Coordinates of C-alpha atoms in Angstrom, one line a residue:
M1 CA 5.1 -13.3 -21.3
N2 CA 7.3 -13.0 -18.3
T3 CA 5.1 -13.5 -15.2
H4 CA 8.0 -12.8 -12.8
E5 CA 8.8 -9.2 -13.6
V6 CA 10.6 -7.4 -10.8
Q7 CA 8.2 -4.8 -9.3
P8 CA 9.7 -1.3 -8.8
P9 CA 10.4 -0.4 -5.2
L10 CA 7.8 1.6 -3.4
D11 CA 8.6 5.3 -2.9
V12 CA 7.8 5.5 0.8
G13 CA 8.5 9.2 0.9
A14 CA 6.1 10.0 -1.9
I15 CA 3.4 7.9 -0.3
L16 CA 3.8 9.7 3.0
E17 CA 3.7 13.1 1.3
A18 CA 0.5 12.1 -0.5
L19 CA -1.1 11.1 2.8
R20 CA 0.0 14.3 4.4
A21 CA -1.5 16.3 1.5
E22 CA -4.8 14.4 1.9
V23 CA -4.9 15.1 5.6
R24 CA -4.3 18.8 4.9
A25 CA -7.1 18.8 2.3
Q26 CA -9.5 17.2 4.8
R27 CA -8.6 19.8 7.5
M28 CA -9.3 22.6 5.1
A29 CA -12.6 21.1 4.0
R30 CA -13.6 21.0 7.7
G31 CA -12.7 24.6 8.1
E32 CA -9.8 23.9 10.3
A33 CA -6.6 26.0 10.3
A34 CA -3.8 24.8 8.0
E35 CA -0.8 23.2 9.5
S36 CA 2.1 25.5 10.3
Q37 CA 5.6 24.9 9.1
I38 CA 6.8 23.6 12.4
E39 CA 3.8 21.1 12.5
R40 CA 4.7 19.9 9.0
E41 CA 8.4 19.5 9.9
L42 CA 7.4 17.7 13.1
Q43 CA 5.2 15.3 11.3
R44 CA 7.9 14.5 8.8
S45 CA 10.3 13.8 11.6
L46 CA 7.8 11.5 13.3
D47 CA 7.4 9.6 10.0
E48 CA 11.1 9.2 9.7
I49 CA 11.3 7.9 13.2
E50 CA 8.5 5.4 12.4
L51 CA 10.4 4.2 9.4
N52 CA 13.8 3.8 11.2
R53 CA 12.9 2.9 14.8
V54 CA 13.1 -0.9 14.3
V55 CA 16.7 -2.3 14.3
S56 CA 17.2 -5.5 12.5
A57 CA 20.0 -8.0 13.2
H58 CA 19.3 -9.9 9.9
W59 CA 20.3 -7.8 6.9
P60 CA 21.0 -9.2 3.4
L61 CA 24.5 -10.8 3.0
Q62 CA 25.2 -11.2 -0.7
G63 CA 28.2 -11.8 -2.9
R64 CA 28.8 -11.6 -6.6
T65 CA 32.0 -13.6 -7.0
V66 CA 32.6 -17.1 -5.7
P67 CA 34.9 -15.9 -2.8
Q68 CA 32.3 -13.3 -1.8
R69 CA 29.5 -15.9 -1.7
V70 CA 31.7 -18.2 0.4
I71 CA 32.4 -15.4 2.9
A72 CA 28.6 -14.5 2.9
L73 CA 27.7 -18.1 3.7
I74 CA 30.3 -18.2 6.5
N75 CA 28.9 -14.9 7.9
K76 CA 25.3 -16.3 7.8
V77 CA 26.4 -19.4 9.7
V78 CA 28.1 -17.2 12.3
R79 CA 25.2 -14.9 12.6
R80 CA 22.8 -17.7 13.0
Y81 CA 24.9 -19.1 15.8
L82 CA 25.2 -15.7 17.5
R83 CA 21.4 -15.2 17.5
W84 CA 21.3 -16.1 21.2
Y85 CA 23.7 -13.2 21.9
I86 CA 22.8 -10.5 19.4
N87 CA 19.0 -10.8 19.1
P88 CA 18.3 -10.0 22.8
I89 CA 20.4 -6.9 22.5
V90 CA 18.5 -5.8 19.4
E91 CA 15.1 -6.6 21.0
Q92 CA 16.0 -4.5 24.1
Q93 CA 17.0 -1.6 21.9
N94 CA 13.8 -1.9 19.8
A95 CA 11.7 -1.8 23.0
Y96 CA 13.4 1.4 24.0
N97 CA 13.0 2.8 20.5
D98 CA 9.3 2.0 20.6
A99 CA 9.0 3.9 23.9
V100 CA 10.8 6.9 22.5
A101 CA 8.6 6.9 19.4
R102 CA 5.5 6.7 21.5
T103 CA 6.7 9.5 23.8
L104 CA 7.4 11.7 20.8
R105 CA 4.0 11.0 19.3
L106 CA 2.4 11.9 22.6
L107 CA 4.4 15.1 22.8
A108 CA 3.3 16.0 19.3
D109 CA -0.3 15.4 20.4
A110 CA 0.2 17.5 23.5
Y111 CA 1.7 20.3 21.4
A112 CA -1.3 20.3 19.1
D113 CA -3.6 20.3 22.2
L114 CA -1.8 23.2 23.7
A115 CA -1.9 25.1 20.4
M116 CA -5.6 24.6 20.2
Q117 CA -6.2 25.8 23.7
A118 CA -4.0 28.9 23.0
E119 CA -6.0 29.6 19.8
E120 CA -9.3 29.3 21.7
L121 CA -8.2 31.7 24.4
Q122 CA -6.9 34.2 21.7
N123 CA -10.1 34.0 19.7
Q124 CA -12.5 34.5 22.6
E125 CA -14.3 37.8 22.5
P126 CA -13.4 40.3 25.3
G127 CA -17.0 40.1 26.6
T128 CA -17.0 36.3 26.8
R129 CA -13.4 35.7 28.0
N130 CA -14.1 37.0 31.4
R131 CA -17.5 35.5 31.7
P132 CA -17.6 33.0 34.6
I133 CA -18.3 29.4 33.8
P134 CA -21.7 28.4 35.2
S135 CA -21.6 25.8 37.9
A136 CA -23.3 22.4 37.7
G137 CA -25.8 23.5 40.3
S138 CA -27.0 26.5 38.3
R139 CA -27.2 24.5 35.1
F140 CA -29.4 21.8 36.7
S141 CA -31.3 23.8 39.4
V142 CA -34.5 23.8 37.3
L143 CA -34.4 20.0 37.0
G144 CA -35.9 17.7 39.5
S145 CA -33.7 15.1 41.1
S146 CA -35.2 12.3 39.1
N147 CA -34.2 14.0 35.8
L148 CA -30.8 15.1 36.9
Q149 CA -29.0 11.9 36.1
S150 CA -30.6 11.6 32.6
A151 CA -29.7 15.2 31.9
I152 CA -26.1 14.7 32.8
A153 CA -26.0 11.5 30.6
Q154 CA -27.4 13.5 27.7
L155 CA -24.8 16.2 28.0
A156 CA -22.1 13.7 28.4
A157 CA -23.2 11.9 25.2
Q158 CA -22.9 15.2 23.3
E159 CA -19.3 15.8 24.4
P160 CA -16.5 14.8 22.1
P161 CA -14.1 12.0 23.3
A162 CA -11.6 13.5 25.7
R163 CA -7.9 12.8 25.4
F164 CA -5.3 13.6 28.0
P165 CA -1.9 13.4 26.4
D166 CA -0.3 15.0 29.4
L167 CA -1.4 12.1 31.6
E168 CA -0.3 9.6 29.0
L169 CA 3.1 11.3 28.9
Q170 CA 3.7 10.6 32.6
A171 CA 3.3 6.8 31.9
A172 CA 5.5 7.0 28.8
T173 CA 8.4 8.5 30.8
V174 CA 8.2 5.6 33.2
Q175 CA 8.7 3.2 30.2
L176 CA 11.6 5.3 29.0
G177 CA 13.4 4.8 32.3
L178 CA 12.6 1.1 32.4
R179 CA 13.9 0.4 28.9
E180 CA 16.8 2.9 28.7
Q181 CA 19.7 0.5 29.6
V182 CA 20.5 -2.3 27.2
S183 CA 22.4 -5.2 28.7
A184 CA 24.8 -7.6 26.9
H185 CA 25.0 -9.9 29.9
W186 CA 21.9 -11.7 30.9
P187 CA 21.5 -15.1 32.5
L188 CA 21.9 -18.2 30.4
P189 CA 19.7 -20.8 32.1
A190 CA 20.2 -24.5 31.6
A191 CA 18.4 -27.5 33.0
T192 CA 19.9 -30.5 31.4
L193 CA 23.5 -31.5 31.0
P194 CA 23.7 -30.7 27.2
Q195 CA 22.1 -27.3 27.9
K196 CA 24.6 -26.6 30.6
I197 CA 27.5 -27.4 28.2
I198 CA 26.0 -25.2 25.6
A199 CA 25.5 -22.4 28.1
M200 CA 29.1 -22.7 29.3
I201 CA 30.4 -22.5 25.7
N202 CA 28.1 -19.4 25.1
K203 CA 29.5 -17.7 28.2
V204 CA 33.1 -18.3 27.0
V205 CA 32.1 -16.9 23.5
R206 CA 30.4 -13.9 25.1
R207 CA 33.3 -13.1 27.3
Y208 CA 35.6 -13.3 24.3
L209 CA 33.3 -11.0 22.2
R210 CA 33.2 -8.3 24.9
W211 CA 35.8 -6.3 23.0
L212 CA 33.3 -6.1 20.0
V213 CA 29.9 -5.9 21.6
N214 CA 30.4 -4.1 24.9
P215 CA 31.6 -0.8 23.4
I216 CA 28.6 -0.8 21.0
V217 CA 26.2 -1.4 23.9
E218 CA 27.9 1.3 26.0
Q219 CA 27.7 3.9 23.3
Q220 CA 24.0 3.0 22.7
N221 CA 23.3 3.3 26.4
A222 CA 24.9 6.7 26.5
A223 CA 22.8 7.9 23.6
N224 CA 19.6 6.4 25.2
A225 CA 20.3 8.2 28.4
A226 CA 20.7 11.5 26.6
F227 CA 17.4 10.9 24.7
T228 CA 15.6 10.1 28.0
V229 CA 16.8 13.2 29.7
A230 CA 15.8 15.4 26.7
L231 CA 12.4 13.8 26.5
I232 CA 11.7 14.1 30.2
Q233 CA 12.7 17.8 30.0
L234 CA 10.2 18.3 27.1
V235 CA 7.5 16.6 29.1
R236 CA 8.2 18.9 32.1
L237 CA 8.1 21.9 29.7
D238 CA 4.7 20.7 28.4
A239 CA 3.4 20.4 32.0
E240 CA 4.7 23.9 32.8
Q241 CA 2.9 25.4 29.8
R242 CA -0.3 23.6 30.7
A243 CA 0.0 25.0 34.2
H244 CA 0.4 28.5 32.8
A245 CA -2.6 28.0 30.5
A246 CA -4.8 26.8 33.4
A247 CA -3.7 29.7 35.6
R248 CA -4.7 32.1 32.8
R249 CA -8.1 30.6 32.4
A250 CA -8.6 30.7 36.2
R251 CA -7.7 34.5 36.3
D252 CA -10.1 35.2 33.4
T253 CA -12.8 33.4 35.3
M254 CA -12.2 35.2 38.5
K255 CA -12.2 38.6 36.7
G256 CA -15.7 37.8 35.5

């Protein structure tokens, strides 16, 4: 019996689709509204981003014939030597990709939060929509001062955990700006004489490879800048929609 059978590759797409189907079933079991088409497409896009956001500088180098194997071996040696140059670039790009993925996740959460608020406003009965919200003083006027704090604590314990994706988005946009630009020229510190010699050689190699690496970095930085601008505009749009929703709730309260 062969104990080293090759396992078939996992179908990641099928696994994600099964997970999404399970989430939809759970939402329907709780009586929640089914996901819309745009929500499903958005979730698929976020899954694709999560699968592809990590850039690797170490991909398989294989060869079938003897010459191909020799070339692959040489390329592996060159790649191992150039780790000091290529890996920091990849790490910077991965840090930015992680910031983008987090911002998009927060935007998706913010969209779901806004959609829930809009649905609540739409489903309110006409008689209750304009009813003023009771103030804290009216709610606790019948309580003595000694019981006020315990009553507030009891009410707080009954409230669901609050999330503020709009506030988290502001912090995420700062990270986008900080990690947007990838640099191919960073300091090469050296303390001892051998380290200084190696650093000097690496600087010469880096200067020579500018024709290869610099255009790649410049193109990536241009794409990163475009992504950042688009994401910041989406964050501003989210803030604007939230302001409109808050103004609408305020008008309904004043009408009551």
